[in-house]
CSV table of N, CA and C in Angstrom, one decimal:
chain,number,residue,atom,x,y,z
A,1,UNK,N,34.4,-76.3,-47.7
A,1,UNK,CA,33.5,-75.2,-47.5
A,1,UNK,C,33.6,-74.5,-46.2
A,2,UNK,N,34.1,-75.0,-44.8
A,2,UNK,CA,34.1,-74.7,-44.3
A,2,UNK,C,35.4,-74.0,-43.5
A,3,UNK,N,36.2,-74.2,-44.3
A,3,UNK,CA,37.6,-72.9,-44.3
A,3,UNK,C,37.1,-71.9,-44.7
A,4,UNK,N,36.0,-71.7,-46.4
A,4,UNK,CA,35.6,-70.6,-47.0
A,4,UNK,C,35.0,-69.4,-45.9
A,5,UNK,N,34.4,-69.8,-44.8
A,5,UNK,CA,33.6,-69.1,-44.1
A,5,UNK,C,34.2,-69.0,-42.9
A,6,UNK,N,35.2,-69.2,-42.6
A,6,UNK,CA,36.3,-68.6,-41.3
A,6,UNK,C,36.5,-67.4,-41.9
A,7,UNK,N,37.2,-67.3,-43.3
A,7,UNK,CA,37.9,-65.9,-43.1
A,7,UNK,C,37.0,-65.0,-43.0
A,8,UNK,N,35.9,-65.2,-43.7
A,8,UNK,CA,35.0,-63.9,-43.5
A,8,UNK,C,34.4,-63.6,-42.2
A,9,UNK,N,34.4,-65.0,-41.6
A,9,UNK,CA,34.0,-64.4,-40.5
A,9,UNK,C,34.8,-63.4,-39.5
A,10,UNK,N,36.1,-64.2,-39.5
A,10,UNK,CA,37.3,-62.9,-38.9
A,10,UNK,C,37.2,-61.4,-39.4
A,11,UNK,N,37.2,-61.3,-40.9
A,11,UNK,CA,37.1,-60.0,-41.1
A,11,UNK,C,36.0,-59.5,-40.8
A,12,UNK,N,34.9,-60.4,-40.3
A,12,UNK,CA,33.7,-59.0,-39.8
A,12,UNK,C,33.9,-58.6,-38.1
A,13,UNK,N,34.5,-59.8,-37.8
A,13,UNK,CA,35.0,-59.7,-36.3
A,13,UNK,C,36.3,-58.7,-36.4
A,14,UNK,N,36.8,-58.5,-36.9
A,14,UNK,CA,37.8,-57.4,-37.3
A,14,UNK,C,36.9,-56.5,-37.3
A,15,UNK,N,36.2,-56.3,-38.3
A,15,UNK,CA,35.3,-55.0,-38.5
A,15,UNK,C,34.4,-54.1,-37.5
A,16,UNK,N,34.2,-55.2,-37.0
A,16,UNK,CA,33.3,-54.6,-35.8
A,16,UNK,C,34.0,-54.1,-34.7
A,17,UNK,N,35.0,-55.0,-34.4
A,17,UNK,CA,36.3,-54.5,-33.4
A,17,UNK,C,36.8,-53.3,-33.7
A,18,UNK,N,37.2,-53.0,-35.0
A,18,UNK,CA,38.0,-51.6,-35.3
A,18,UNK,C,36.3,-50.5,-35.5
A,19,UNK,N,35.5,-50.9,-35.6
A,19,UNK,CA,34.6,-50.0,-35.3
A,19,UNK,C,34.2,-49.9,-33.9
A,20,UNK,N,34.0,-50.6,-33.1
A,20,UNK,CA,33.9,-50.2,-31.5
A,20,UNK,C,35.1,-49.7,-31.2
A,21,UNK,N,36.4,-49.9,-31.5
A,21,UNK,CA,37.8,-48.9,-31.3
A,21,UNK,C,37.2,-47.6,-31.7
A,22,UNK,N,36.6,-47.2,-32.9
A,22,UNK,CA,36.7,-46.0,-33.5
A,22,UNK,C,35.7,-45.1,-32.8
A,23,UNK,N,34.4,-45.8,-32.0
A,23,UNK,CA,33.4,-45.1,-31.3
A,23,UNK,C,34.0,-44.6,-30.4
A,24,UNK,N,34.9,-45.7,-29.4
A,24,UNK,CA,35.1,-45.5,-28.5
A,24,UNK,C,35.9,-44.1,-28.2
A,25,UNK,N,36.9,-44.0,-29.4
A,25,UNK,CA,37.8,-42.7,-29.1
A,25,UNK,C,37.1,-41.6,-29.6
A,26,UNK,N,36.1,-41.6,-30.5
A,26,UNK,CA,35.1,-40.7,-31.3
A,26,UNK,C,34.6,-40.3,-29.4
A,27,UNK,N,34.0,-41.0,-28.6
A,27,UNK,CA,33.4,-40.8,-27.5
A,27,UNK,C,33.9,-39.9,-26.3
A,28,UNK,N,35.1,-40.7,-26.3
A,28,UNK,CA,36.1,-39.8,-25.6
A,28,UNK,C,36.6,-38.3,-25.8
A,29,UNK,N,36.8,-38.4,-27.2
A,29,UNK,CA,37.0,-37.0,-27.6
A,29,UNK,C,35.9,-36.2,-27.1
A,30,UNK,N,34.7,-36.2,-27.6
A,30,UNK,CA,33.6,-35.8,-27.6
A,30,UNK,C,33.4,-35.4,-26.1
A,31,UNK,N,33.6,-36.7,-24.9
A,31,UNK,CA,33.9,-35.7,-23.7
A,31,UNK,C,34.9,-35.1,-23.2
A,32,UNK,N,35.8,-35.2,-23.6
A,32,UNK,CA,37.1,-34.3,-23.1
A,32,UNK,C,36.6,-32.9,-23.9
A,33,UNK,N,35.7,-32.5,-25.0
A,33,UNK,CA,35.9,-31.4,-25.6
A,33,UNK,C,34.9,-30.7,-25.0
A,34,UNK,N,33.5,-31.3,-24.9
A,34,UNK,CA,32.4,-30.9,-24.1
A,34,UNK,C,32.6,-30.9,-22.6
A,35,UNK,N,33.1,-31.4,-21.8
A,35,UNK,CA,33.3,-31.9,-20.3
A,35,UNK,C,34.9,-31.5,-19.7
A,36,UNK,N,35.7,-31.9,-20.4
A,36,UNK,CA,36.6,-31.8,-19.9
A,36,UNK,C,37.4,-30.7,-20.1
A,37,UNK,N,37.5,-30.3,-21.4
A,37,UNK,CA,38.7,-29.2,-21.6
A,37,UNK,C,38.5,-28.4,-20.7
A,38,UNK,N,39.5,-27.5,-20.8
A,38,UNK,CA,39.3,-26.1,-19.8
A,38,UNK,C,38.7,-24.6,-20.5
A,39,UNK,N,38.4,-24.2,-19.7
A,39,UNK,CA,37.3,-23.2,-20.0
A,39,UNK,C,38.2,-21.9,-19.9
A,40,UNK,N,38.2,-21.0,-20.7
A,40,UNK,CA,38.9,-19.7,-19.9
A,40,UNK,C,37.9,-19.1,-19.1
A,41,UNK,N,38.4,-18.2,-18.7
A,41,UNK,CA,37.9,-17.8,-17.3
A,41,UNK,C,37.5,-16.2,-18.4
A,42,UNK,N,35.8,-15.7,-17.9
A,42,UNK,CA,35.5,-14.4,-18.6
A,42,UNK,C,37.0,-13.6,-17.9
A,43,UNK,N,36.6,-12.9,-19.2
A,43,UNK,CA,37.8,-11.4,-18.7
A,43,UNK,C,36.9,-10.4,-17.7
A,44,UNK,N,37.6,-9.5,-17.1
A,44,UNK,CA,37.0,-8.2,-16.9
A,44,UNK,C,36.0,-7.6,-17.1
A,45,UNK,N,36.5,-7.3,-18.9
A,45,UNK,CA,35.4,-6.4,-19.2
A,45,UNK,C,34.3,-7.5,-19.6
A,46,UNK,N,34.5,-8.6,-20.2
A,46,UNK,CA,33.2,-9.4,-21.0
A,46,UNK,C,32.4,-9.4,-19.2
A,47,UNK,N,33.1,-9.3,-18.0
A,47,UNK,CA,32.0,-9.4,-16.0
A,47,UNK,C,31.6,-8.0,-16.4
A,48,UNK,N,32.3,-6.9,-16.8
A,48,UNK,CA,31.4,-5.7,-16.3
A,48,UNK,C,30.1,-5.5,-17.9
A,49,UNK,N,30.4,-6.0,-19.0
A,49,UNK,CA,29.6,-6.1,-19.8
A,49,UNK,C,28.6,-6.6,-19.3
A,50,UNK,N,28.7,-7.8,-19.1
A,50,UNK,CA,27.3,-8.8,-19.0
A,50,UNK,C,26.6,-7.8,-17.6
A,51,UNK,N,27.5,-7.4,-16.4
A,51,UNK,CA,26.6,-6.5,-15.4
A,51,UNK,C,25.8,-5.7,-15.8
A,52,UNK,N,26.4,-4.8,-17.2
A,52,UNK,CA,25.7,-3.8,-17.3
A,52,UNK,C,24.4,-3.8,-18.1
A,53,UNK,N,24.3,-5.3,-19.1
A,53,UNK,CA,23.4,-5.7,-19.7
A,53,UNK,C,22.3,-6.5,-18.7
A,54,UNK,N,22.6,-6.6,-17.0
A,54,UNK,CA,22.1,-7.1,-16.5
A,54,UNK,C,21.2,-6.1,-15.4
A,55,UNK,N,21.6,-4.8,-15.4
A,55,UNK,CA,21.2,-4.1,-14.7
A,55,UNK,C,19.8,-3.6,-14.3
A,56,UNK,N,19.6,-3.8,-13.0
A,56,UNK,CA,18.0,-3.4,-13.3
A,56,UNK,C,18.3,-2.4,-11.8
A,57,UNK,N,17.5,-1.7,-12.0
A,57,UNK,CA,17.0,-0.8,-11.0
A,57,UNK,C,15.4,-0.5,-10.7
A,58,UNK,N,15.2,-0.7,-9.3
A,58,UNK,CA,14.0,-1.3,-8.6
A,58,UNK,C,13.4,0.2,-8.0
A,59,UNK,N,12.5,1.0,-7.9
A,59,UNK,CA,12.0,1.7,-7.9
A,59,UNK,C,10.8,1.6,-6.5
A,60,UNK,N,11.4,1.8,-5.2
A,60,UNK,CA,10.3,1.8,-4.2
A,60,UNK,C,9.7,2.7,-3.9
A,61,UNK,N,9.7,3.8,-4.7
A,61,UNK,CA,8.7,4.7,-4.1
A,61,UNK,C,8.9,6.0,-3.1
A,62,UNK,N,8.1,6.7,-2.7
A,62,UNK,CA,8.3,7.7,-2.3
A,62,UNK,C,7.7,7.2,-0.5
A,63,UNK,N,8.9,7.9,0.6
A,63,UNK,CA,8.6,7.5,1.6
A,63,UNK,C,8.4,8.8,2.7
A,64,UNK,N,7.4,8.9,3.4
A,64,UNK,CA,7.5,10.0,4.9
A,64,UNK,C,7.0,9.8,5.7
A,65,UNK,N,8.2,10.0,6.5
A,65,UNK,CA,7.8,9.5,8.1
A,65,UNK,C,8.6,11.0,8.8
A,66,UNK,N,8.2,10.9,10.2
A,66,UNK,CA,8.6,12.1,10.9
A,66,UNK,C,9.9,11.8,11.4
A,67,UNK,N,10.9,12.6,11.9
A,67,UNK,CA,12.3,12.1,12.5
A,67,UNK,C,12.3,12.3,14.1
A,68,UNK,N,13.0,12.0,14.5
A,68,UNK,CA,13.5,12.0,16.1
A,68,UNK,C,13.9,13.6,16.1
A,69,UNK,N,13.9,14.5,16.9
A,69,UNK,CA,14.1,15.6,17.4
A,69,UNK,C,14.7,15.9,18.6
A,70,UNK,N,15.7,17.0,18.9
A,70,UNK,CA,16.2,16.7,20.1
A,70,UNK,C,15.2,18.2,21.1
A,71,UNK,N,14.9,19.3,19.9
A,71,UNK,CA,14.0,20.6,20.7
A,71,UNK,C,12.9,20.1,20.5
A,72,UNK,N,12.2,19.4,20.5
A,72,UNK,CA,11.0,18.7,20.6
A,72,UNK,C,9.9,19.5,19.5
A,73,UNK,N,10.6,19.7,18.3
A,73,UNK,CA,9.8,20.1,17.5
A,73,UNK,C,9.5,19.1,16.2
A,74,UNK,N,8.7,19.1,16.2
A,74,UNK,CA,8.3,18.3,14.5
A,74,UNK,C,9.0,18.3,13.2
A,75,UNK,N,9.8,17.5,12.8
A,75,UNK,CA,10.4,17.0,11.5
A,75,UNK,C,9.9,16.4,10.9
A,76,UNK,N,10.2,16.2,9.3
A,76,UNK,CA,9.4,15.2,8.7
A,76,UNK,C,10.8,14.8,7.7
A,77,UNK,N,10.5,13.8,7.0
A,77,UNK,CA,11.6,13.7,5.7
A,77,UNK,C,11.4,12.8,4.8
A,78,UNK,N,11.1,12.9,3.3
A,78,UNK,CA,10.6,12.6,2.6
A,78,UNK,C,12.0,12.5,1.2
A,79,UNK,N,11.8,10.9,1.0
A,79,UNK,CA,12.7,10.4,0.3
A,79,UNK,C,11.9,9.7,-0.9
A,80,UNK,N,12.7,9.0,-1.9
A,80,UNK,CA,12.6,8.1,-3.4
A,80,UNK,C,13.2,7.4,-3.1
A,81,UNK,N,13.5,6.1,-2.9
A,81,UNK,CA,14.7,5.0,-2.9
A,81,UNK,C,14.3,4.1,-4.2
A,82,UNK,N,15.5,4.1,-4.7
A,82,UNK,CA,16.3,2.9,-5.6
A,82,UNK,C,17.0,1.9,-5.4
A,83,UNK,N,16.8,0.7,-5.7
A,83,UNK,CA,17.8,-0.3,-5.3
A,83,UNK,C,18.2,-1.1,-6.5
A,84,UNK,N,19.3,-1.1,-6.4
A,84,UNK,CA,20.1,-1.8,-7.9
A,84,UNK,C,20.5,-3.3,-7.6
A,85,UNK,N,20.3,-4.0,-8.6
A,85,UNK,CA,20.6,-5.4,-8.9
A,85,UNK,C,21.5,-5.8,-10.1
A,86,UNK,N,22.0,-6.7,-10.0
A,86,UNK,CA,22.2,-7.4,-11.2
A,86,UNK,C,21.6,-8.7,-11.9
A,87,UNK,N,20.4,-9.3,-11.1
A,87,UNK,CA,20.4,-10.5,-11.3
A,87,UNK,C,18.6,-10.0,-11.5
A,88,UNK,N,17.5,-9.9,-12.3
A,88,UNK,CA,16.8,-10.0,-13.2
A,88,UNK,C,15.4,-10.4,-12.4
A,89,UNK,N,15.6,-11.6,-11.9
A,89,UNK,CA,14.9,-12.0,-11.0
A,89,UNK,C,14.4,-11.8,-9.6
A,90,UNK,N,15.6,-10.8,-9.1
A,90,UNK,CA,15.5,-9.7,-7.5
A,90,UNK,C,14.6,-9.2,-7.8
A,91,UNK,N,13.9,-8.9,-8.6
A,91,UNK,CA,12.9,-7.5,-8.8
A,91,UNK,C,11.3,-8.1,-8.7
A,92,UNK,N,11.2,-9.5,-8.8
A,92,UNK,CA,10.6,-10.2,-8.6
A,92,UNK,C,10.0,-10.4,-7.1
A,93,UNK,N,11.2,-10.6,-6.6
A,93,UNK,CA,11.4,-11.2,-5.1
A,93,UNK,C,11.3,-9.9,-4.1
A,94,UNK,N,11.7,-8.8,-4.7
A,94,UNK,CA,11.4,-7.5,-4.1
A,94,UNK,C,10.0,-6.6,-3.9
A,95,UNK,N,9.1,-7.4,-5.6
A,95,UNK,CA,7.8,-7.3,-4.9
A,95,UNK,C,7.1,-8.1,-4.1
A,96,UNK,N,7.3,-9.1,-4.4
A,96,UNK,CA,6.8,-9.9,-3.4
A,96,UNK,C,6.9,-9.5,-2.2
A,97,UNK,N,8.1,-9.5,-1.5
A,97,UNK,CA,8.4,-9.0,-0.4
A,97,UNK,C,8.2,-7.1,0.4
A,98,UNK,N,8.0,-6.5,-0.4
A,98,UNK,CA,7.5,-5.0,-0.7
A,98,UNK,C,7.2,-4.7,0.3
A,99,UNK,N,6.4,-4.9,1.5
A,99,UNK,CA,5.6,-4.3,2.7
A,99,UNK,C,6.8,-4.8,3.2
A,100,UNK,N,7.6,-5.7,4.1
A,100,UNK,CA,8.8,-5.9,4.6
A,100,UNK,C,9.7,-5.0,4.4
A,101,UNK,N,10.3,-4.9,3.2
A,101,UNK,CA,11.1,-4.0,2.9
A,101,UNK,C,11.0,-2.8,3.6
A,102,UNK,N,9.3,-2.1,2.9
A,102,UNK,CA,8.9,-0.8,3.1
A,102,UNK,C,9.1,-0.4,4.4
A,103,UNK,N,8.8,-1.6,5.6
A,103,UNK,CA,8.3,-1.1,6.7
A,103,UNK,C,10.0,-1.1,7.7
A,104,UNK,N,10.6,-2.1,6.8
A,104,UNK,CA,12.1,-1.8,7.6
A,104,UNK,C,12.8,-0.6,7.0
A,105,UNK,N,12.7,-0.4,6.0
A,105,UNK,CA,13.2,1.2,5.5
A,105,UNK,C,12.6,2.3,6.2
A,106,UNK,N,11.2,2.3,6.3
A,106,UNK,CA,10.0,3.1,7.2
A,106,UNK,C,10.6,3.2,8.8
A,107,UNK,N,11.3,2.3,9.2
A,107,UNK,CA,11.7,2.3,10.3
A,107,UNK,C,13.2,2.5,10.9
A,108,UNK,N,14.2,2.2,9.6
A,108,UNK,CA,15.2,2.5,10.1
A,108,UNK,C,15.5,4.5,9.5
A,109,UNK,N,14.3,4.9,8.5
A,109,UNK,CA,14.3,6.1,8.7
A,109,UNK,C,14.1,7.4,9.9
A,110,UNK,N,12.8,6.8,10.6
A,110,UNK,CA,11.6,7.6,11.2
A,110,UNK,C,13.3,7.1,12.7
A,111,UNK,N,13.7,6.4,13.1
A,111,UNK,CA,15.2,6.6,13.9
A,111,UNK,C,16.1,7.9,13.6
A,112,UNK,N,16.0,8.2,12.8
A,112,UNK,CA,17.3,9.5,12.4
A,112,UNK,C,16.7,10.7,13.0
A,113,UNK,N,17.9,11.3,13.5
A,113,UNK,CA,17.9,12.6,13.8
A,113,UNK,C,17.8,13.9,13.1
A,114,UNK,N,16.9,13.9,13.3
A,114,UNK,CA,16.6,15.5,12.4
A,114,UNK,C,17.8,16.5,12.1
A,115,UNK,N,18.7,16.7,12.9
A,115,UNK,CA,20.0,17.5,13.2
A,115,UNK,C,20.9,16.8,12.4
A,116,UNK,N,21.2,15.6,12.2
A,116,UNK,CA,22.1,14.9,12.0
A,116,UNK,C,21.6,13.8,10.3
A,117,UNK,N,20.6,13.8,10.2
A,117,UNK,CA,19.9,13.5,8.7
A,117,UNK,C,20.6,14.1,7.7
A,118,UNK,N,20.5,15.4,7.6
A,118,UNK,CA,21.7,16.2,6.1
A,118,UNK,C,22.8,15.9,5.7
A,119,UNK,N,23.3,15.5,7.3
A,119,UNK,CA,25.1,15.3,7.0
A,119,UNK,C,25.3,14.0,6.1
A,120,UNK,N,26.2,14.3,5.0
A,120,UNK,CA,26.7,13.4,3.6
A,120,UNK,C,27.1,12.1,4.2
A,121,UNK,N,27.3,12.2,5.4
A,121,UNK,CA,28.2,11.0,5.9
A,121,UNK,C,27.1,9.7,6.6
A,122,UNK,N,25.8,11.0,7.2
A,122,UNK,CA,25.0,10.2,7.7
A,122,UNK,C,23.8,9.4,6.5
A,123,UNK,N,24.1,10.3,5.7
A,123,UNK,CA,23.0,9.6,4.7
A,123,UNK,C,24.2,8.7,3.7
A,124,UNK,N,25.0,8.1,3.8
A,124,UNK,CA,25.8,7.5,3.6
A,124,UNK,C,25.4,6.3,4.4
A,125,UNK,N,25.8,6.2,5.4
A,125,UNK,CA,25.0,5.2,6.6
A,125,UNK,C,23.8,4.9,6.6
A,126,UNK,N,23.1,5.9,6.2
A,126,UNK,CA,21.9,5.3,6.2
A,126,UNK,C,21.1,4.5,4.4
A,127,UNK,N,22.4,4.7,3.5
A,127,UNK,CA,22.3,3.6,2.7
A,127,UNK,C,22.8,2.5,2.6
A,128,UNK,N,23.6,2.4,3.7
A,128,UNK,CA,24.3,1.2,3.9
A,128,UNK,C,23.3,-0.2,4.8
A,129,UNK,N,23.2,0.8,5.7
A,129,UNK,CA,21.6,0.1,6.4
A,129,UNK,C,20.6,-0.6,5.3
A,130,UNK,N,20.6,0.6,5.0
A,130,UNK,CA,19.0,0.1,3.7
A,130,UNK,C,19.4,-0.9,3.0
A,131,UNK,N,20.7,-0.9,2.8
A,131,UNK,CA,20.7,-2.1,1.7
A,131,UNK,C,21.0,-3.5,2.8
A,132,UNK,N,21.8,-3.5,3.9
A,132,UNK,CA,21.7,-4.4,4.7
A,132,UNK,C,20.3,-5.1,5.0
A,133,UNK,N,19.2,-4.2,5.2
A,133,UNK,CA,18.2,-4.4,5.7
A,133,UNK,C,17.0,-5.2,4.4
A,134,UNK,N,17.4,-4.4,3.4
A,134,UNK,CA,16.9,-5.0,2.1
A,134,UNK,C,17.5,-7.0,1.8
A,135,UNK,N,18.7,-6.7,1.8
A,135,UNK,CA,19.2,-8.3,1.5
A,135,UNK,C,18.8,-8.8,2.3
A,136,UNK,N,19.1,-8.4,3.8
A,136,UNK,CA,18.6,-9.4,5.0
A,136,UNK,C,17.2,-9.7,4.5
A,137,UNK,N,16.4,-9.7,4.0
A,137,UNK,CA,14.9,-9.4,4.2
A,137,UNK,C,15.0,-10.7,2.9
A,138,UNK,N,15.3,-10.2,2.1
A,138,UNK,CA,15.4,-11.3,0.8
A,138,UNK,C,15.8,-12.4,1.0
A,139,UNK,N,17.2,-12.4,1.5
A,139,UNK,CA,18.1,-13.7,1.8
A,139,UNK,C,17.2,-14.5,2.8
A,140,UNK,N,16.9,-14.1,3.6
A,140,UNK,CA,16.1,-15.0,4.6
A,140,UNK,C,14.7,-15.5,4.3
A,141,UNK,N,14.3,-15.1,3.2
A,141,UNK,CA,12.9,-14.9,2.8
A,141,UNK,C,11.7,-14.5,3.7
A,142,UNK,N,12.1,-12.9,4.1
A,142,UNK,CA,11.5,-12.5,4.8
A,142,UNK,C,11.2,-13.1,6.6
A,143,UNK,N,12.9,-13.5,6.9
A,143,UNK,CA,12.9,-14.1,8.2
A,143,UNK,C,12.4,-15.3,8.2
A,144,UNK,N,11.9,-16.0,7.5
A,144,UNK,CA,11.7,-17.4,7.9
A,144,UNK,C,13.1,-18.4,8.1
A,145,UNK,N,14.2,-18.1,7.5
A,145,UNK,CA,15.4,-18.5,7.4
A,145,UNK,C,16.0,-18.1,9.0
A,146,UNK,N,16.6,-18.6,9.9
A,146,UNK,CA,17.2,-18.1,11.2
A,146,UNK,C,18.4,-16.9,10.6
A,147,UNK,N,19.2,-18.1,10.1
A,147,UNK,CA,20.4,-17.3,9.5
A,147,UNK,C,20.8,-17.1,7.9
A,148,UNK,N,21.3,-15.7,7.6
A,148,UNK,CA,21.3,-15.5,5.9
A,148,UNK,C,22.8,-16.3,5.5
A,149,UNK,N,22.0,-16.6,4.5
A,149,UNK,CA,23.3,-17.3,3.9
A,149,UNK,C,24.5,-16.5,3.4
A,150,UNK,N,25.9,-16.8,3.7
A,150,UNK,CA,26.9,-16.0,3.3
A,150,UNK,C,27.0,-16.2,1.6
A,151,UNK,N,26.9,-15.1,1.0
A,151,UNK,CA,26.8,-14.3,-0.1
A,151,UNK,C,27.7,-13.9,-0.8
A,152,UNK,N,28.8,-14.1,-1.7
A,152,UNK,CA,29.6,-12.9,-2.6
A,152,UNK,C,29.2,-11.6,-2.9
A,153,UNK,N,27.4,-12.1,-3.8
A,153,UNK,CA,27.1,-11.1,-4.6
A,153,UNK,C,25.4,-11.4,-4.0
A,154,UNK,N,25.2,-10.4,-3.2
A,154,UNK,CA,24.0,-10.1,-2.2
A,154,UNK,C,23.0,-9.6,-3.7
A,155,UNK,N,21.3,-10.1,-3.5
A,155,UNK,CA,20.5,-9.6,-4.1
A,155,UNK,C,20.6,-8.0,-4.6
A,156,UNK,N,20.9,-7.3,-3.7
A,156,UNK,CA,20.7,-6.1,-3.7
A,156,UNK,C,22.0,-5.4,-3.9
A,157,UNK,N,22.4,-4.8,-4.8
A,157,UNK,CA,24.1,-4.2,-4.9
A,157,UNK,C,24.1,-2.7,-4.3
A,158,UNK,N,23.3,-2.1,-4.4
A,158,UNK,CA,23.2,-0.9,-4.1
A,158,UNK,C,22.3,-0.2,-3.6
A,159,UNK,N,22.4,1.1,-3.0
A,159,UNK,CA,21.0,1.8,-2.7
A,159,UNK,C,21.1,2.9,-2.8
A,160,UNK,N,20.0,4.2,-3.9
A,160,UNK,CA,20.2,4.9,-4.1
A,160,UNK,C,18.9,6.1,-3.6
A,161,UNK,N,19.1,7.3,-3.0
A,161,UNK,CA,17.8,7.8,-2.7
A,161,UNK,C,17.5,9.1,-4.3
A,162,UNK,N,17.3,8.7,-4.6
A,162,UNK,CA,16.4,9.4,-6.4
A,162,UNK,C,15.8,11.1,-5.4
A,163,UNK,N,15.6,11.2,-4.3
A,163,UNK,CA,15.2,12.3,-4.1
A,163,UNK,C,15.3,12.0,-2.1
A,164,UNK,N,15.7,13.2,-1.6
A,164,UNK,CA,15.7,13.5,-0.6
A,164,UNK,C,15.6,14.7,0.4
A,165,UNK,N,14.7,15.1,1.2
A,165,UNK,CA,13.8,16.1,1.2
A,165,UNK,C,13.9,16.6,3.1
A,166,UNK,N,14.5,16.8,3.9
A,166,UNK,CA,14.1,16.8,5.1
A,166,UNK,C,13.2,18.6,6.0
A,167,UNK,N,12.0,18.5,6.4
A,167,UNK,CA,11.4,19.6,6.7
A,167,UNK,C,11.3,20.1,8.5
């Protein structure tokens, strides 16, 4: 009787063995196809798709302050700025932060030269600022940060003035 019960026991010891084999590669697969394979890399258009489904534009309002003058007469100049994102959540972070912003844009405006405000090149520069002065403001969280962290794709992508007015 007790030969009877060897063999079977080998074949469940078999059995169990060729089934812990079968998990084991069942497992493996399972991470190589989830974990490991390689991923293609998006194309082109699927980055400029998902941007454009991602786009928000941030609406600060209308701004006037007076400008610098060189004949000592009184200027004013009255603007709309827009600031474009791609990431959903800036727009968040940009209210929050709102009076910073406002007052560094309020300031790097009420600087310009009345004479020199119209020219395409200087209001060119002076969106370049704005949006400098916008991410700095963000990225640092409103200065508490000493230094902003180096960025690919800065909160803020662009900056647009929706209306511009100088008197």
């Amino acid at each position: 009787m007790a030969e009877e019960k060897k063999p079977g026991k080998s074949k469940r010891v078999i059995i169990v063995i060729i089934a812990i084999v079968v998990l084991l590669i069942a497992g493996a697969g399972g991470t190589w196809w989830f974990i490991l394979r390689p991923v293609t890399a998006p194309s082109p258009a699927q980055i400029a798709k998902e941007k454009l489904q991602n786009t928000k534009f941030i609406n600060l309002g209308s701004f006037v302050t007076n400008l610098q003058s060189s004949n000592g007469s009184t200027h004013y100049i009255q603007v709309q700025i827009q600031l474009k994102t791609y990431n959903s959540v800036v727009e968040t972070t940009v209210k929050s932060f709102m009076p910073e912003i406002r007052n560094g844009i309020l300031m790097l405006l009420s600087a310009q030269n009345a004479d020199k405000v119209s020219e395409p090149a200087v209001r060119d520069q002076l969106l370049q600022e704005i949006k400098r002065q916008a991410n700095n403001t963000l990225e640092t969280d409103g200065g508490v940060v000493k230094s902003p962290p180096t960025e690919k794709n800065p909160p803020i992508a662009a900056v647009y003035f929706s209306s511009f007015v100088v008197q």
